[in-house]
Amino acid sequence: MKLQLINPNTTAAMTDKMAVAARQVVSVGTQILAVQSATGPASIETAVDEALALPGLLAQIKAGEAAGVDAHVIACFGDPGLRAARELATAPVIGIAEAAMQMACLVASSFSVVTTLARTVPTAQRLLVDYGMTSRCRRVRATGIAVLELEAQTSDLLRKKIGDECRLALAEDGVGAIVLGCAGMADLCTELTQALGVPVIDGVTAAVKLAEALAGLGLRTSKQGDYARPGAKPYVGVMAQFAPAA
Ligand code: 2AL
C-alpha cells in the first residue's frame, strides 16, 4: 500500500520529521511517500498562509492520484484544503486534525487540544464545529510556539513548554486525552503519553493509521454529492493550470 503524506507547508525539515513518525507506526508493506508543497508559505498559521498554501497542496493531490496512491494525508493541523482535496481525489484524503479528534473520541470522553500560536486557536475551534466535536473538546490551548520553531527535532525547552501545557489541560480541563495541535509535534507523542499517563494523540500518526484502515477496507472518497469531481470550466492567469478538465 502506498500512502502519500503531504506537508502542505514548504519546509522540508518538517516533512522529514513527520515521515519518521509515520514510518514508525505503519504496517509492514505500507510505503510512506512524504512530500511537501512546491509553492507556498514556510508554515501555515494564518488565513492568508492557508489560502496561499492550497495551490501547492492541490498539485500534490493531483500528482498522487496520477501516481495511483492508496490514500492521502494532509499533515497540517488546520486541515487546509481538505474538502477541495476530496473533490479532486478518488483515494481517501485524511486531515490530521479530523483524524486526531476522531481517535481521541474513541479512547476518552473528552479531550483538549494543545497547539502553537494563539492566533491558530480559532481555526481549530472552527474545525471542531465543522466536525461536530464541540461537545467532546473542552479547550484549545495555545503554547505561543511558532510552527517553524518545531520544524526540526523539538528542543528540550519547547518539549517542556508543551508538556507543561498538557499538564495544565489535565489539571484544569477535566479531560481524559490530549490532542497535539501541530504536525511538528509528531516527535513528542510517545514521550508525552508515557509522561502524562493518558492518551496523547498526534494527528500525523492518527491520520496515517486511519488512511491505512480505509484503504485496506477498499473505501474510496465518494464521488456523489459535494465531493463530486469539479466540472470543466476555464480558470485564468496563474490558476489556469488548475482548470478542471472535461
Ligand atoms: C500547523 C501545522 O501542523 N503545520 C503548519 O504549517 N501549521 N498547525 C498549526 N496549528 O499552526
Coordinates of C-alpha atoms and ligand atoms in Angstrom, one line a residue:
M1 CA 0.0 0.0 0.0
K2 CA 1.3 3.5 -0.9
L3 CA 0.2 6.4 1.4
Q4 CA 1.0 10.0 0.3
L5 CA 1.9 12.1 3.3
I6 CA 1.6 15.7 2.2
N7 CA 3.2 18.5 4.3
P8 CA 1.2 21.5 2.8
N9 CA 3.8 23.9 4.0
T10 CA 7.1 24.2 2.1
T11 CA 9.5 23.2 5.0
A12 CA 11.4 20.0 4.1
A13 CA 12.7 19.5 7.6
M14 CA 9.1 19.3 8.9
T15 CA 8.3 16.8 6.2
D16 CA 11.2 14.6 7.3
K17 CA 10.1 14.8 10.9
M18 CA 6.5 13.7 10.1
A19 CA 7.8 10.9 7.8
V20 CA 9.9 9.5 10.6
A21 CA 6.8 9.4 12.9
A22 CA 4.6 7.9 10.2
R23 CA 7.1 5.1 9.3
Q24 CA 7.3 4.1 12.9
V25 CA 3.6 3.2 13.0
V26 CA 2.6 1.8 9.6
S27 CA 2.3 -1.9 8.9
V28 CA 5.0 -3.9 7.0
G29 CA 4.3 -3.4 3.3
T30 CA 2.9 0.2 3.7
Q31 CA 5.1 2.7 1.9
I32 CA 5.0 6.4 3.1
L33 CA 5.6 8.8 0.2
A34 CA 6.4 12.0 2.1
V35 CA 6.2 15.3 0.1
Q36 CA 5.8 19.0 0.7
S37 CA 4.2 21.7 -1.4
A38 CA 6.5 23.1 -4.1
T39 CA 4.9 26.6 -3.7
G40 CA 3.5 28.4 -0.7
P41 CA 4.4 29.6 2.8
A42 CA 7.0 28.0 5.0
S43 CA 4.4 27.4 7.7
I44 CA 0.6 27.7 7.9
E45 CA -0.6 29.9 10.8
T46 CA -2.9 32.5 9.3
A47 CA -5.8 32.6 6.8
V48 CA -3.5 34.1 4.2
D49 CA -1.0 31.3 4.7
E50 CA -3.7 28.8 4.3
A51 CA -5.2 30.4 1.2
L52 CA -1.8 30.6 -0.5
A53 CA -0.8 27.0 0.6
L54 CA -3.7 25.5 -1.3
P55 CA -2.4 25.5 -4.9
G56 CA 0.7 23.7 -3.9
L57 CA -1.2 21.2 -1.8
L58 CA -3.8 20.5 -4.6
A59 CA -1.0 20.0 -7.1
Q60 CA 0.4 17.3 -4.8
I61 CA -3.1 15.7 -4.5
K62 CA -3.3 15.6 -8.3
A63 CA 0.2 14.1 -8.6
G64 CA -0.5 11.5 -6.0
E65 CA -3.8 10.5 -7.8
A66 CA -1.8 10.2 -11.1
A67 CA 0.7 8.0 -9.4
G68 CA -2.1 5.8 -8.0
V69 CA -1.5 6.2 -4.3
D70 CA -4.0 4.4 -2.0
A71 CA -4.6 7.4 0.3
H72 CA -3.5 10.9 1.0
V73 CA -2.8 12.6 4.4
I74 CA -2.9 16.4 4.7
A75 CA -0.4 17.0 7.5
C76 CA -1.2 20.4 8.9
F77 CA -3.5 20.8 11.9
G78 CA -5.8 23.4 10.2
D79 CA -6.8 20.6 7.7
P80 CA -6.2 23.1 4.9
G81 CA -7.9 22.3 1.6
L82 CA -9.4 19.1 2.9
R83 CA -12.8 19.4 1.1
A84 CA -11.1 20.6 -2.1
A85 CA -8.7 17.7 -2.0
R86 CA -11.6 15.3 -1.6
E87 CA -13.3 16.8 -4.7
L88 CA -10.1 16.0 -6.7
A89 CA -9.3 12.6 -5.2
T90 CA -10.8 9.2 -5.5
A91 CA -8.4 7.8 -2.9
P92 CA -9.4 8.7 0.7
V93 CA -8.0 12.0 2.0
I94 CA -7.4 12.4 5.7
G95 CA -6.7 15.6 7.6
I96 CA -4.6 15.3 10.7
A97 CA -6.9 17.4 12.9
E98 CA -10.0 15.4 12.0
A99 CA -8.1 12.1 12.4
A100 CA -6.7 13.1 15.8
M101 CA -10.1 14.4 17.1
Q102 CA -11.9 11.2 15.9
M103 CA -9.3 9.0 17.5
A104 CA -9.3 10.9 20.8
C105 CA -13.1 10.3 21.0
L106 CA -12.6 6.6 20.8
V107 CA -10.3 6.5 23.8
A108 CA -11.7 9.3 26.0
S109 CA -15.0 11.0 26.5
S110 CA -13.3 14.4 26.2
F111 CA -10.0 16.0 25.1
S112 CA -8.2 19.3 25.0
V113 CA -6.0 20.4 22.1
V114 CA -2.5 21.8 22.7
T115 CA -1.4 23.9 19.8
T116 CA 1.0 26.5 18.6
L117 CA 0.2 30.3 18.4
A118 CA -2.9 31.8 20.0
R119 CA -4.0 33.0 16.6
T120 CA -4.4 29.4 15.4
V121 CA -6.9 28.6 18.2
P122 CA -10.0 30.0 16.3
T123 CA -9.0 27.8 13.3
A124 CA -9.0 24.7 15.5
Q125 CA -12.3 25.8 17.1
R126 CA -13.9 26.2 13.6
L127 CA -12.8 22.7 12.8
L128 CA -14.4 21.4 16.0
V129 CA -17.7 23.0 14.9
D130 CA -17.4 21.6 11.4
Y131 CA -16.6 18.1 12.6
G132 CA -19.4 18.1 15.3
M133 CA -16.8 17.8 18.1
T134 CA -17.6 20.8 20.3
S135 CA -19.2 18.6 22.9
R136 CA -16.1 16.4 23.2
C137 CA -13.4 19.1 23.2
R138 CA -13.1 21.1 26.4
R139 CA -10.5 23.6 25.4
V140 CA -8.0 24.6 22.7
R141 CA -4.8 25.8 24.4
A142 CA -2.0 27.8 22.7
T143 CA 1.6 27.4 23.8
G144 CA 2.8 30.5 22.0
I145 CA 5.2 28.4 19.9
A146 CA 5.5 29.3 16.2
V147 CA 5.3 26.3 13.7
L148 CA 8.8 27.0 12.4
E149 CA 10.2 26.5 15.9
L150 CA 9.0 22.9 15.6
E151 CA 10.4 22.4 12.1
A152 CA 13.3 20.1 13.1
Q153 CA 13.7 18.0 16.3
T154 CA 11.8 19.7 19.1
S155 CA 14.2 21.3 21.6
D156 CA 14.2 20.5 25.3
L157 CA 12.8 23.9 26.1
L158 CA 9.9 23.5 23.8
R159 CA 9.3 19.9 25.0
K160 CA 8.9 21.3 28.5
K161 CA 6.6 24.1 27.4
I162 CA 4.3 21.7 25.5
G163 CA 4.4 19.2 28.4
D164 CA 3.6 21.9 30.9
E165 CA 0.6 23.0 28.8
C166 CA -0.6 19.4 28.6
R167 CA -0.4 19.0 32.4
L168 CA -2.4 22.2 32.8
A169 CA -5.0 20.8 30.5
L170 CA -5.3 17.7 32.5
A171 CA -5.4 19.6 35.8
E172 CA -7.9 22.3 34.7
D173 CA -10.0 21.0 31.8
G174 CA -11.2 17.6 33.2
V175 CA -10.2 15.8 30.0
G176 CA -9.1 12.2 29.5
A177 CA -6.9 12.8 26.4
I178 CA -4.7 15.4 24.8
V179 CA -4.6 16.1 21.0
L180 CA -1.4 17.7 19.8
G181 CA -2.2 20.6 17.5
C182 CA 0.6 20.7 15.0
A183 CA 2.3 18.2 12.7
G184 CA 5.6 19.5 14.1
M185 CA 4.7 17.9 17.4
A186 CA 4.8 14.4 16.0
D187 CA 8.1 13.6 17.7
L188 CA 6.6 14.2 21.1
C189 CA 3.7 11.8 21.2
T190 CA 5.3 8.7 22.7
E191 CA 7.2 10.5 25.4
L192 CA 4.2 12.6 26.4
T193 CA 2.0 9.6 26.5
Q194 CA 4.4 8.0 28.9
A195 CA 5.0 11.1 31.0
L196 CA 1.3 12.1 31.3
G197 CA -0.3 8.6 31.7
V198 CA -3.2 9.5 29.4
P199 CA -3.7 9.0 25.6
V200 CA -1.8 11.7 23.7
I201 CA -2.9 11.7 20.1
D202 CA -0.6 13.1 17.3
G203 CA -2.6 13.8 14.1
V204 CA 0.1 12.6 11.7
T205 CA 0.2 9.0 13.1
A206 CA -3.5 9.0 13.7
A207 CA -4.2 10.0 10.1
V208 CA -1.7 7.6 8.7
K209 CA -3.3 4.7 10.6
L210 CA -6.8 5.7 9.6
A211 CA -5.7 6.1 5.9
E212 CA -4.2 2.5 6.1
A213 CA -7.5 1.3 7.5
L214 CA -9.7 3.0 4.9
A215 CA -7.5 1.9 2.0
G216 CA -7.3 -1.6 3.5
L217 CA -11.1 -1.8 3.5
G218 CA -11.2 -0.6 -0.1
L219 CA -13.1 2.6 0.9
R220 CA -12.7 5.5 -1.6
T221 CA -13.8 9.1 -1.5
S222 CA -17.4 9.4 -2.6
K223 CA -18.0 11.0 -5.9
Q224 CA -21.7 11.6 -5.2
G225 CA -22.8 15.0 -3.8
D226 CA -20.3 17.7 -2.8
Y227 CA -17.2 15.5 -3.2
A228 CA -18.0 15.0 -6.9
R229 CA -15.2 15.9 -9.3
P230 CA -15.4 19.6 -10.3
G231 CA -16.9 20.2 -13.8
A232 CA -14.9 21.6 -16.7
K233 CA -14.5 25.4 -16.8
P234 CA -11.7 27.8 -17.6
Y235 CA -9.5 29.3 -14.9
V236 CA -7.4 32.3 -15.9
G237 CA -3.9 33.7 -15.0
V238 CA -1.6 31.7 -12.8
M239 CA -4.5 29.4 -11.9
A240 CA -5.1 28.2 -15.5
Q241 CA -3.1 25.0 -14.7
F242 CA -5.8 24.1 -12.1
A243 CA -8.8 24.4 -14.6
P244 CA -10.9 21.2 -14.3
A245 CA -10.7 19.2 -17.5
A246 CA -13.7 17.8 -19.3
Ligands
2AL1 C1 0.4 23.8 11.5 C2 0.9 22.6 11.1 O1 0.6 21.5 11.6 N1 1.7 22.9 10.1 C3 1.7 24.2 9.8 O2 2.4 24.7 8.9 N2 0.9 24.7 10.7 N3 -0.5 23.9 12.6 C4 -0.7 24.9 13.4 N4 -1.6 24.8 14.4 O3 -0.2 26.0 13.3

